[in-house]
Every structure is written in structure tokens, then in C-alpha cells.
JSON list of C-alpha atoms in Angstrom, two decimals:
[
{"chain": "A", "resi": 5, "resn": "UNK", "atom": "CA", "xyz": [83.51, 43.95, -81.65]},
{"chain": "A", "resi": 6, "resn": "UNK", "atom": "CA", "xyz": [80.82, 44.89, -79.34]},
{"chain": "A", "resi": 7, "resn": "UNK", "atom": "CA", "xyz": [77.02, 45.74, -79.92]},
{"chain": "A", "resi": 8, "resn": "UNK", "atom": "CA", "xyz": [75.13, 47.78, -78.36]},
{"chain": "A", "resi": 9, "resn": "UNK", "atom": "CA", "xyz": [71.48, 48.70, -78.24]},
{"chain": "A", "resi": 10, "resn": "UNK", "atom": "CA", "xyz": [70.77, 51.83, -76.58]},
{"chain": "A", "resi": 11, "resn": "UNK", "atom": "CA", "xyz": [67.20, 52.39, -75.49]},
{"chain": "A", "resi": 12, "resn": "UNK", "atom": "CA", "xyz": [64.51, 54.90, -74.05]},
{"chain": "A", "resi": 13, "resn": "UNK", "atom": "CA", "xyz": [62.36, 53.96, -71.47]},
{"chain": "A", "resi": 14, "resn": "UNK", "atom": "CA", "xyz": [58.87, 53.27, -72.27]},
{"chain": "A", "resi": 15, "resn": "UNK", "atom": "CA", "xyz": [56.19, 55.98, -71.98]},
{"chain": "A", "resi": 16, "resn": "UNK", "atom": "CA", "xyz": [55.05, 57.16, -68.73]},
{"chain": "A", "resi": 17, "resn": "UNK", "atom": "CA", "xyz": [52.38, 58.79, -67.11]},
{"chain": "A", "resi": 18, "resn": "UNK", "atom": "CA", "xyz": [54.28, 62.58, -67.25]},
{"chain": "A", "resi": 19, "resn": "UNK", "atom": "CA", "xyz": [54.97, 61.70, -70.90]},
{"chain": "A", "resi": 20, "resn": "UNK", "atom": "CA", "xyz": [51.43, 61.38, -71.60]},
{"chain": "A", "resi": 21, "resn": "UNK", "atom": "CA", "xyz": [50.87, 64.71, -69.07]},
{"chain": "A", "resi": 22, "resn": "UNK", "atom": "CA", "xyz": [53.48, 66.59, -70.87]},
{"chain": "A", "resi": 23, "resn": "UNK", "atom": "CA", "xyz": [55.00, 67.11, -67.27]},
{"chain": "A", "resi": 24, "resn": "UNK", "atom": "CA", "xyz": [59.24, 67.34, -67.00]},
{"chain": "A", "resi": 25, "resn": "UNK", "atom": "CA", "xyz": [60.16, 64.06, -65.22]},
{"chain": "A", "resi": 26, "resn": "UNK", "atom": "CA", "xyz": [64.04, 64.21, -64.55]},
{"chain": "A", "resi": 27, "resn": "UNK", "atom": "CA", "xyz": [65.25, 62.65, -61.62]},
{"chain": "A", "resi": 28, "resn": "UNK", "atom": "CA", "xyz": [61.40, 61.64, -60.85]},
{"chain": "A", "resi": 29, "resn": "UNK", "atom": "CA", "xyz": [60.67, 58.07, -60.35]},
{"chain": "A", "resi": 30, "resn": "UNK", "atom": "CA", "xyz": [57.74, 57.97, -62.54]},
{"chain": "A", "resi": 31, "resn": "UNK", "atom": "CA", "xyz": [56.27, 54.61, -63.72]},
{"chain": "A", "resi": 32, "resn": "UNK", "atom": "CA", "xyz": [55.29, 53.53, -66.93]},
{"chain": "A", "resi": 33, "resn": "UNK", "atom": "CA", "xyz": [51.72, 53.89, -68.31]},
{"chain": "A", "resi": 34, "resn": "UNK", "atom": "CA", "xyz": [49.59, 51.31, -69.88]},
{"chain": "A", "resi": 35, "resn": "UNK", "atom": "CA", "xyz": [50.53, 51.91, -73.31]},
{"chain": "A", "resi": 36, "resn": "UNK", "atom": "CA", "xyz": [54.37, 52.60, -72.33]},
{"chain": "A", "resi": 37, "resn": "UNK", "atom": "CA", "xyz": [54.17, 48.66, -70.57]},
{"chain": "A", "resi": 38, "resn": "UNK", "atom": "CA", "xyz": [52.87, 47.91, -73.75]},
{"chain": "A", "resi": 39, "resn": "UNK", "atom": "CA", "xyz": [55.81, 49.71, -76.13]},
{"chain": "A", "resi": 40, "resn": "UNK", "atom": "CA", "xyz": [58.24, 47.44, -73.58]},
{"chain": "A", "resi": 41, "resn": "UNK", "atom": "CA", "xyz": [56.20, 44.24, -74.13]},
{"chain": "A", "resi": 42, "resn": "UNK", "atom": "CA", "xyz": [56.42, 44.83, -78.28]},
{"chain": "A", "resi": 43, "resn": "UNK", "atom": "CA", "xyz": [60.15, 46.26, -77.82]},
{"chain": "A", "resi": 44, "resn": "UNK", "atom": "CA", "xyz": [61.49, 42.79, -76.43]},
{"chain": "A", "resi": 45, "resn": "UNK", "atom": "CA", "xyz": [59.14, 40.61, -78.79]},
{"chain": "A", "resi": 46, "resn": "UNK", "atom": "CA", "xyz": [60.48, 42.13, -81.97]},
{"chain": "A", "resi": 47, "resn": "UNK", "atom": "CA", "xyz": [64.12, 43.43, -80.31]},
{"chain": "A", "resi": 48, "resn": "UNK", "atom": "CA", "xyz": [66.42, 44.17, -82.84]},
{"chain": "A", "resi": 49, "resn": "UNK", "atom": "CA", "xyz": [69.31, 41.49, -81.63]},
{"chain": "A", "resi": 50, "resn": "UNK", "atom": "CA", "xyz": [68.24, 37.86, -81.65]},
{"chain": "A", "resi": 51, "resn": "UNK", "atom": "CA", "xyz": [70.52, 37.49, -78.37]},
{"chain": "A", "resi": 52, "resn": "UNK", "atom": "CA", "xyz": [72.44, 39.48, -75.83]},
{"chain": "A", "resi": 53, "resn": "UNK", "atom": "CA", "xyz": [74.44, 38.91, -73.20]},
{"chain": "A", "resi": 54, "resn": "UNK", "atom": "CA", "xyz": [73.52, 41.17, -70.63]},
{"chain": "A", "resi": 55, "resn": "UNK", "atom": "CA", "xyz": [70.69, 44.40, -69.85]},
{"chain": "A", "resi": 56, "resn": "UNK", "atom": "CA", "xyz": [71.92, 47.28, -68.42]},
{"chain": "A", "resi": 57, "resn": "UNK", "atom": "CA", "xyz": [69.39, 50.05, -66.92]},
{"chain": "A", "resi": 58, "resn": "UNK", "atom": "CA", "xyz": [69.07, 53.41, -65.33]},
{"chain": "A", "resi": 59, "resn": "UNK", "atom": "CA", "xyz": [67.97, 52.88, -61.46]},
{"chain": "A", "resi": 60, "resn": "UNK", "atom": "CA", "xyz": [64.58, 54.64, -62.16]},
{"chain": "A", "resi": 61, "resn": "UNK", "atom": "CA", "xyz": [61.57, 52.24, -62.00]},
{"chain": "A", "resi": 62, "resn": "UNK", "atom": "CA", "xyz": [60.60, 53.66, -65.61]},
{"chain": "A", "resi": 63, "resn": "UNK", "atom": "CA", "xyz": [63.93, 52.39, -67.15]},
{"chain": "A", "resi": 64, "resn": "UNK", "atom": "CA", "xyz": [64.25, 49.06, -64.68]},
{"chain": "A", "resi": 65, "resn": "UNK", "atom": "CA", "xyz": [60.61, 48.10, -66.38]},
{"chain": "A", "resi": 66, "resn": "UNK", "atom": "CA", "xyz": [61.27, 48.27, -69.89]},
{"chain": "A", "resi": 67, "resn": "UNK", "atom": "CA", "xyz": [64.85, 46.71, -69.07]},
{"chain": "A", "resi": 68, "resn": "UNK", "atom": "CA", "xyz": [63.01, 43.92, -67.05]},
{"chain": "A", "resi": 69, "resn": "UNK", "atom": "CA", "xyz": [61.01, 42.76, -70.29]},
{"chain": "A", "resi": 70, "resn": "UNK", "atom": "CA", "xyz": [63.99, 42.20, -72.69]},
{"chain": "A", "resi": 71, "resn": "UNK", "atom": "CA", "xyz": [65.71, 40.67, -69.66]},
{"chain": "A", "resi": 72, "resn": "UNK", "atom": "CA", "xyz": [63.18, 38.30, -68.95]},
{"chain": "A", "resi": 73, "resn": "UNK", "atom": "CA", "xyz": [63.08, 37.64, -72.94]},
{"chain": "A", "resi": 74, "resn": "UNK", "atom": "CA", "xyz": [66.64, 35.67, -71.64]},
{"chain": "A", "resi": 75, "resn": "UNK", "atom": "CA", "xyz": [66.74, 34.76, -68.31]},
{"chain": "A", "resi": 76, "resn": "UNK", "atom": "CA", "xyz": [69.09, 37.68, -67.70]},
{"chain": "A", "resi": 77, "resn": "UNK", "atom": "CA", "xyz": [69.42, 39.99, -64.82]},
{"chain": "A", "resi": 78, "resn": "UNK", "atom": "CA", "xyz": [69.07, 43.91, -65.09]},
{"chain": "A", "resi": 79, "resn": "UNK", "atom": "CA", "xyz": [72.25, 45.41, -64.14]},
{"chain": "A", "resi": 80, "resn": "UNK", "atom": "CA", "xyz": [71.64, 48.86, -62.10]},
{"chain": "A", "resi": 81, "resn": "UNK", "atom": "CA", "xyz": [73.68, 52.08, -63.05]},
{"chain": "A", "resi": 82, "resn": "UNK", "atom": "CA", "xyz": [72.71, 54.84, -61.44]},
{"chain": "A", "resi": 83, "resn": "UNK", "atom": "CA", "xyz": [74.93, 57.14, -63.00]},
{"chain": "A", "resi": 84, "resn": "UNK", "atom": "CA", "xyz": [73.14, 56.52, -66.02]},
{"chain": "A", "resi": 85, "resn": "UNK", "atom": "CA", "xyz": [69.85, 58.17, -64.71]},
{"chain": "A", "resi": 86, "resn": "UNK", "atom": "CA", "xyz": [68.07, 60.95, -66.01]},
{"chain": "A", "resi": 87, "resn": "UNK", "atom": "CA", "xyz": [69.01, 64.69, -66.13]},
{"chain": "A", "resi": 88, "resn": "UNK", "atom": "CA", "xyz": [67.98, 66.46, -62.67]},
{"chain": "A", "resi": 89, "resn": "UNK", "atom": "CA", "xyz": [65.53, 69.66, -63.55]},
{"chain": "A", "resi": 90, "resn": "UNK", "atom": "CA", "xyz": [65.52, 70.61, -60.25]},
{"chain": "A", "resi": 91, "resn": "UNK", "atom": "CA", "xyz": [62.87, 73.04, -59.40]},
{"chain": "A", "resi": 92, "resn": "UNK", "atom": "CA", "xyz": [61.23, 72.79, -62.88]},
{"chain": "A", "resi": 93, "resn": "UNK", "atom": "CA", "xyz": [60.76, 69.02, -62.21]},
{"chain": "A", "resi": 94, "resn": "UNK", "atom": "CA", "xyz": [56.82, 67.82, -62.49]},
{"chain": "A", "resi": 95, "resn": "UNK", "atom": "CA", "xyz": [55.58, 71.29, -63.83]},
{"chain": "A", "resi": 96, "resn": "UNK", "atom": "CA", "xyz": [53.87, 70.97, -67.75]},
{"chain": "A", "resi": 97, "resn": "UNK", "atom": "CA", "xyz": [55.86, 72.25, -70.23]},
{"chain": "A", "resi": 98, "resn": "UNK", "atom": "CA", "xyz": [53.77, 74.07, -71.73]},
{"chain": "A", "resi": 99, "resn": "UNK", "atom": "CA", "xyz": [53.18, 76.67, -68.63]},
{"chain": "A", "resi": 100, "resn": "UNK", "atom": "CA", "xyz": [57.09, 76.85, -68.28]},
{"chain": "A", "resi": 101, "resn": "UNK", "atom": "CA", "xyz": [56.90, 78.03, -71.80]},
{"chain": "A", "resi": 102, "resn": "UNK", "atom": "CA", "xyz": [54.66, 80.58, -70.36]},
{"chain": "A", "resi": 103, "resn": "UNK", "atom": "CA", "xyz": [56.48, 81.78, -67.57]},
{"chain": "A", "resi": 104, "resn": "UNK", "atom": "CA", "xyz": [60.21, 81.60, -68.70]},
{"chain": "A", "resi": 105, "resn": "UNK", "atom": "CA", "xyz": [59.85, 82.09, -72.09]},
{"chain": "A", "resi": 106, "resn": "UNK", "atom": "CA", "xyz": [63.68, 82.87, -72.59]},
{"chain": "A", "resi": 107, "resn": "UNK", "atom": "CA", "xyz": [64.83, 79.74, -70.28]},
{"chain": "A", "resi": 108, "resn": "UNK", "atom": "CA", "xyz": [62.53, 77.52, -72.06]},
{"chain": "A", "resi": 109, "resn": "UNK", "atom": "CA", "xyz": [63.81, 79.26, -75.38]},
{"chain": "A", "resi": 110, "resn": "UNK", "atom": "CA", "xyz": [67.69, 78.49, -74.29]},
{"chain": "A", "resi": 111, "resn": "UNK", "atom": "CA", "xyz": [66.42, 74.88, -72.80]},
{"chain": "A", "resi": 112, "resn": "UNK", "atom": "CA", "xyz": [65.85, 73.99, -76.83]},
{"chain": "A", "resi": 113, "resn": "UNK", "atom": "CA", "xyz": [68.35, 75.96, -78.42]},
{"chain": "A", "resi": 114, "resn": "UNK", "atom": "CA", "xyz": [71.13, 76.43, -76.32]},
{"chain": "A", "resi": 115, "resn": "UNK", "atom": "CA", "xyz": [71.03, 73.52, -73.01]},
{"chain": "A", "resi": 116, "resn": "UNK", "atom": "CA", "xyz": [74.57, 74.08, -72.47]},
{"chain": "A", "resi": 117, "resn": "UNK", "atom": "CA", "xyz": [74.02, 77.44, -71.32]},
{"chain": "A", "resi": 118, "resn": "UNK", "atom": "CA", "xyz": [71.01, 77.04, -69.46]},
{"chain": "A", "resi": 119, "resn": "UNK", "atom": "CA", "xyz": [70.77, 77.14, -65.37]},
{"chain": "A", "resi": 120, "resn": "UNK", "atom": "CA", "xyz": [67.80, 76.48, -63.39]},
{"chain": "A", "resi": 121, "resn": "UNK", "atom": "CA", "xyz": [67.26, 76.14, -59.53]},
{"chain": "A", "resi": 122, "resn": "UNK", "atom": "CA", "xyz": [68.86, 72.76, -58.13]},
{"chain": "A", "resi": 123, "resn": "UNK", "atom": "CA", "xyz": [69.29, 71.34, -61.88]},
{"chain": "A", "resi": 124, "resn": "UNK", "atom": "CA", "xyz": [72.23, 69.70, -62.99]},
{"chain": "A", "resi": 125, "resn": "UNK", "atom": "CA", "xyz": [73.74, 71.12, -65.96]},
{"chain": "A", "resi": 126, "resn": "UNK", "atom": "CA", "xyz": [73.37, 69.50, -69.43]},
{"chain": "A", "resi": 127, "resn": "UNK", "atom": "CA", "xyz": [77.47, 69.31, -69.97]},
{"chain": "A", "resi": 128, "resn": "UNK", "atom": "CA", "xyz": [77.83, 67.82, -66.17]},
{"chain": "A", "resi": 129, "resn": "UNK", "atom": "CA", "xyz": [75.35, 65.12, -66.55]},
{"chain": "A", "resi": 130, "resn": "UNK", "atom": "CA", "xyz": [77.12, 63.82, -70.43]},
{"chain": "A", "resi": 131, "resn": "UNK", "atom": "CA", "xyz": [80.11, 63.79, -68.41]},
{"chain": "A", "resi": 132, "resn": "UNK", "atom": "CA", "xyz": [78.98, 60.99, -65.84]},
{"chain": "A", "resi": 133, "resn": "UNK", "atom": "CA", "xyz": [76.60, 59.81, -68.38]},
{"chain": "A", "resi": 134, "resn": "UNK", "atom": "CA", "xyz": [79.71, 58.90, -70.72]},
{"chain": "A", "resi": 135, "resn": "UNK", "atom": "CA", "xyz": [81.90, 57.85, -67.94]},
{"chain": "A", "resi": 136, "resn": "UNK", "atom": "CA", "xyz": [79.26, 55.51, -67.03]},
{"chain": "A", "resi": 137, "resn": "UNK", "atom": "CA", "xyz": [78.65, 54.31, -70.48]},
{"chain": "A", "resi": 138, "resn": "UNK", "atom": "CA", "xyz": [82.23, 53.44, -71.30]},
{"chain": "A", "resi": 139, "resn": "UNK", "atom": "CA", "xyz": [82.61, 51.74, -67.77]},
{"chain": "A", "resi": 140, "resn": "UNK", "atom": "CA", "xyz": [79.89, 49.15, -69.14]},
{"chain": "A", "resi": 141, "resn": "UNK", "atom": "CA", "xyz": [81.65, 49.14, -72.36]},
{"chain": "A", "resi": 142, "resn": "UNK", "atom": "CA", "xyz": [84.98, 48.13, -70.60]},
{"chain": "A", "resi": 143, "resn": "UNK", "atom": "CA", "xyz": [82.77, 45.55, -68.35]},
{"chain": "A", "resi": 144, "resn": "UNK", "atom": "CA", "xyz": [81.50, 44.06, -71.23]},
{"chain": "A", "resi": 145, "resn": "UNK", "atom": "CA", "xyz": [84.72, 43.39, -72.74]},
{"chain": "A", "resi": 146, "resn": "UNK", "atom": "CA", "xyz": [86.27, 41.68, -69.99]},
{"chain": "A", "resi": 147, "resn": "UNK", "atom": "CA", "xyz": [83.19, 39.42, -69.66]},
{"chain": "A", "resi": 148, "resn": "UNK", "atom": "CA", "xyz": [83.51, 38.94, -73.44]},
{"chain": "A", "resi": 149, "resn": "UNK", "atom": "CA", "xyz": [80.21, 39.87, -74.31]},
{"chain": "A", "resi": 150, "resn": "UNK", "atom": "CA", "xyz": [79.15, 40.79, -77.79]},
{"chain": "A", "resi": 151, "resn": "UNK", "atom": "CA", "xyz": [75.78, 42.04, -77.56]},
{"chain": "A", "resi": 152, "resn": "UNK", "atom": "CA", "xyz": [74.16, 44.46, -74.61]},
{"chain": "A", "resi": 153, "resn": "UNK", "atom": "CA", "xyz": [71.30, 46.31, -74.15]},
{"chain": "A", "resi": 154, "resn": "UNK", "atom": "CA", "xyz": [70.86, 49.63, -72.34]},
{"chain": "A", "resi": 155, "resn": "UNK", "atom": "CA", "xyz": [67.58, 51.40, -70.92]},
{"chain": "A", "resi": 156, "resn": "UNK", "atom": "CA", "xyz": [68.44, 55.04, -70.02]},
{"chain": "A", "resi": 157, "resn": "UNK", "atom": "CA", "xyz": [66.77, 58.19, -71.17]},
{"chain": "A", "resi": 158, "resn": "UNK", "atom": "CA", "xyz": [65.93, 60.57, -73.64]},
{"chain": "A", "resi": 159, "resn": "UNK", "atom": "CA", "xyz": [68.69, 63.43, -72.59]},
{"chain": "A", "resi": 160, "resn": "UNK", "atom": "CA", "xyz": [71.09, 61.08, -71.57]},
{"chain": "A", "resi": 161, "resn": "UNK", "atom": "CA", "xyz": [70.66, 59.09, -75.19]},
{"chain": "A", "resi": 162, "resn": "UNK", "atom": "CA", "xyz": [71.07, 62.17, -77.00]},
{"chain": "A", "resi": 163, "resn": "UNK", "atom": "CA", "xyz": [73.83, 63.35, -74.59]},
{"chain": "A", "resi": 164, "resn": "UNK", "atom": "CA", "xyz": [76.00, 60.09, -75.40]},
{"chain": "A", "resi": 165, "resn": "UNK", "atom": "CA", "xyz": [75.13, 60.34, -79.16]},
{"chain": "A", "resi": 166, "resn": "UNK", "atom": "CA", "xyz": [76.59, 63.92, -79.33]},
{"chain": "A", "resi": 167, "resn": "UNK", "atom": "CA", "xyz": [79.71, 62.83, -77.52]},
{"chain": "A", "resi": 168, "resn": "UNK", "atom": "CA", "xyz": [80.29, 59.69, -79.96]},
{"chain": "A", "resi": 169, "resn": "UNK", "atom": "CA", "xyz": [80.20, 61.92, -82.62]},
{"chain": "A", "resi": 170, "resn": "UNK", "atom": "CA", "xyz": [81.57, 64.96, -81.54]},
{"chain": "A", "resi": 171, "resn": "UNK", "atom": "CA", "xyz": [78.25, 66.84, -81.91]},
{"chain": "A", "resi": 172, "resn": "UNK", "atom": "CA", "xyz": [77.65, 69.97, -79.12]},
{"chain": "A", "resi": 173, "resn": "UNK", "atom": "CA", "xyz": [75.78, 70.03, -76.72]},
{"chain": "A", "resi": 174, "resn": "UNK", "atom": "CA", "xyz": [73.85, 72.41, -77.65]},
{"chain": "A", "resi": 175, "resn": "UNK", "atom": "CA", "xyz": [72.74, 70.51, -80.62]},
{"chain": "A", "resi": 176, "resn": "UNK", "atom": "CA", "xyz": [71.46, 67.44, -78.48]},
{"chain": "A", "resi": 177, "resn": "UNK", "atom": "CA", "xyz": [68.01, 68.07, -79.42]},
{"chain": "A", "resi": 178, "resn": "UNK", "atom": "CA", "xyz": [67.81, 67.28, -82.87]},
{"chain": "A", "resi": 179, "resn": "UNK", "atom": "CA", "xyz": [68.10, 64.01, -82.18]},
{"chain": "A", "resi": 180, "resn": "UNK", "atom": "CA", "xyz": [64.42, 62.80, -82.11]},
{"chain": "A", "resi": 181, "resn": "UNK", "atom": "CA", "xyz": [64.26, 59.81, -79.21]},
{"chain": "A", "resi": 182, "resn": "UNK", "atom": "CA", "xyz": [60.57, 58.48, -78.91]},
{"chain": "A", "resi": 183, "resn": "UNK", "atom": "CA", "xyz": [59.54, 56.05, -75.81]},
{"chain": "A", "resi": 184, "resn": "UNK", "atom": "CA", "xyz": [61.14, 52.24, -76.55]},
{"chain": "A", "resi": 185, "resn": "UNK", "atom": "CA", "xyz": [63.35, 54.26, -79.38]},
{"chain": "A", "resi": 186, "resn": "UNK", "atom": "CA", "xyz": [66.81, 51.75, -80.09]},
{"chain": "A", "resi": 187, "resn": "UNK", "atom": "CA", "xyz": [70.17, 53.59, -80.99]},
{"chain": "A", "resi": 188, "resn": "UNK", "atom": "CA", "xyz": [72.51, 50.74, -82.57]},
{"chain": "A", "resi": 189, "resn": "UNK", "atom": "CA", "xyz": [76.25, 51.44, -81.70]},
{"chain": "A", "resi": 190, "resn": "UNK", "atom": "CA", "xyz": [79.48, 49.25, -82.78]},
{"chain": "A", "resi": 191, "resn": "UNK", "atom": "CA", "xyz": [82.62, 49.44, -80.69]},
{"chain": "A", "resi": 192, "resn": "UNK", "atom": "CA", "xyz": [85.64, 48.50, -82.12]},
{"chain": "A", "resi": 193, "resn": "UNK", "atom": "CA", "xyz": [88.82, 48.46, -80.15]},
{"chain": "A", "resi": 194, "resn": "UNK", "atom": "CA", "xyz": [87.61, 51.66, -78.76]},
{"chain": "A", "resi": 195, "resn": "UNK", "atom": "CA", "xyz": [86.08, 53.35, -81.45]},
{"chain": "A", "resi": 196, "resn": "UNK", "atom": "CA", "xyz": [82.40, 53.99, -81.62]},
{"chain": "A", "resi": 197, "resn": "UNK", "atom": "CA", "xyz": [80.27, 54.16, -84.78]},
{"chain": "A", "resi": 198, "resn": "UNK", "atom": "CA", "xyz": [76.41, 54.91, -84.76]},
{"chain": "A", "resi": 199, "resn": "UNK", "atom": "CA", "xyz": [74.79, 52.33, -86.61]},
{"chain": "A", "resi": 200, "resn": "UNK", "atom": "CA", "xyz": [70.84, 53.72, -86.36]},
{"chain": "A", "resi": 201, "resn": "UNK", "atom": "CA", "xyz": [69.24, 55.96, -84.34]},
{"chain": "A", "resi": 202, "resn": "UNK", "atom": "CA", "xyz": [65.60, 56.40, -82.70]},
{"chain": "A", "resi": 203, "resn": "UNK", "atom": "CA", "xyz": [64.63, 52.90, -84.34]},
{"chain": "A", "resi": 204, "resn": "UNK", "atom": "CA", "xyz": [60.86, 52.25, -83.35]},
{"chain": "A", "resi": 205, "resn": "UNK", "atom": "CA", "xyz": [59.94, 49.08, -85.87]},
{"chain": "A", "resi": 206, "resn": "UNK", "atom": "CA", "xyz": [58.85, 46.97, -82.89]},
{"chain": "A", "resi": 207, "resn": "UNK", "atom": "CA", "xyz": [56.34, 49.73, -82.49]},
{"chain": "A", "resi": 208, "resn": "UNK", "atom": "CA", "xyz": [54.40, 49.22, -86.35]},
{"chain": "A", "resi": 209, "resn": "UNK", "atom": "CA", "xyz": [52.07, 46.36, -87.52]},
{"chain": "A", "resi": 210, "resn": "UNK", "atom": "CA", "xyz": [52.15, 44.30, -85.34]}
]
């Protein structure tokens, strides 16, 4: 039986800016260091065995706290980085709304259909998304861990949520997934069972 804690990145300075980030390497701001610091001092798990991250400094910084929580090293997976928007990357939502109102209107309701400029497509990026997450699954079992933590992103967490449980694509977006949000997943023997979703306790009274 495996564990694992599947995380957003802290919030970052487009977050706050309501700017599409993507592929961006944006850092965290002071209240998204602070969502990281609160996120490994009240972590769900009591111990893992190993921190896996995105290679995009916003994900590597919230994976560095709950590494440093136990002397552990944060493993880099690239293929576990954010969606590319392409040429919508770094522009405010907001005036996207206003100048491709139908795009903007697909983006929400139907992702699997949409196509912008130099993007990668919603279904291509759960495919190496996936691949990637069930490559650290398989790594973790022939290491023997029990417990693992991953830092990735708010697409890419919804994107391996649908997959798990055989939800479309074009549904990924009802899954809420705030900054420092935990998704709880069991594997057993290869099957996958979602165990929480968008968790943010670490974030109250405290």
C-alpha cells in the first residue's frame, strides 16, 4: 500500500495578479511562502519517504519546505510541470475573457476542445502528466516506500484526478484546487482510490 499526498504549489505573484502562469517560472509570493511554511508544519502524514516536485521554482519551493521538515531531497520531474498556454501565457484573465469570449468560454467548459497559439492541449499534457505520475508510483515501490509527497499544479492535479477516476476531461474544472491544496490517494497493487481532495486544514487557526 502506498500513500500519496498530492499538492499545489503555493501562491504566487500571477496568482495574486490573476495573470495565466503555465509553463512560467513564477515564484512564490509572501503569503504563498507562508501557505508552504504552515503546509509542512501541520502536513497531513507524520512521515514520508520521499518529495517529489514539478521543475518550476514555484513547485521546487513549497516541495523544499516539507523536504526540509525530513532531511529529504526534492526529486525533479519535469514532466510533471504545468500546462503550456502558449501565447495566452502572462496576460490577466480577465481581459482574455474580454477578447476571446468563446475560447475563454470553451477553456471552462469544454478544455479538451480548446486550441490556442503554441499551447499544449489539455488531453496531451494528462497523458505525460499520468505517465509521469505512475513512473513515481512504480519508483516508489521498488524503493519500498509507503508515504510520498508531490508538488505539481493546479491543471495537472485535476488532470490526474480525472484520469484516476475516469472523469473527462472536460470536467477537470470542478475540481476546486486552492494554493498548498493536498489530494490524498491510496495505491493498492495498482489500483488508485481518492481518499480527499483540495484539503487546506494547515491553512485555518493556526
Amino acid at each position: 500500500m502506498l500513500k500519496i499526498m498530492l499538492i499545489r504549489h503555493g501562491e504566487t505573484f500571477w496568482n495574486l495578479e490573476g495573470k495565466l502562469q503555465g509553463n512560467s517560472d513564477i515564484h512564490l509570493a509572501p503569503d504563498g511562502l507562508h501557505q508552504a511554511r504552515l503546509l509542512a508544519a501541520h502536513c497531513p502524514f507524520e512521515i514520508f519517504d520521499a518529495v517529489y516536485s514539478s521543475d518550476l521554482t514555484r513547485a521546487k519551493t513549497t516541495a523544499l519546505f516539507l523536504a526540509q521538515k525530513f532531511n529529504l531531497e526534492v526529486r525533479i520531474i519535469p514532466e510533471i510541470r504545468e500546462i503550456s498556454f502558449g501565447d495566452w501565457e502572462g496576460q490577466y484573465i480577465r481581459e482574455l475573457a474580454e477578447k476571446y469570449p468563446e475560447d475563454m468560454e470553451k477553456f471552462f467548459k469544454e478544455p479538451d476542445k480548446l486550441r490556442v497559439n503554441n499551447a499544449e492541449p489539455f488531453i496531451e499534457t494528462q497523458g505525460r502528466a499520468f505517465s509521469a505520475f505512475q513512473k513515481i508510483v512504480e519508483e516508489s515501490h521498488a524503493k519500498k516506500f509507503q508515504h510520498i509527497v508531490i508538488v505539481a499544479h493546479g491543471a495537472i492535479n485535476r488532470l490526474i484526478l480525472c484520469k484516476i477516476l475516469e472523469i473527462p476531461v472536460r470536467n477537470m474544472w470542478k475540481f476546486a484546487q486552492f494554493n498548498t491544496a493536498v489530494n490524498i490517494i491510496r495505491e493498492d497493487d495498482g489500483n488508485f482510490t481518492v481518499e480527499s481532495v483540495n484539503g487546506t486544514a494547515h491553512l485555518h487557526n493556526f
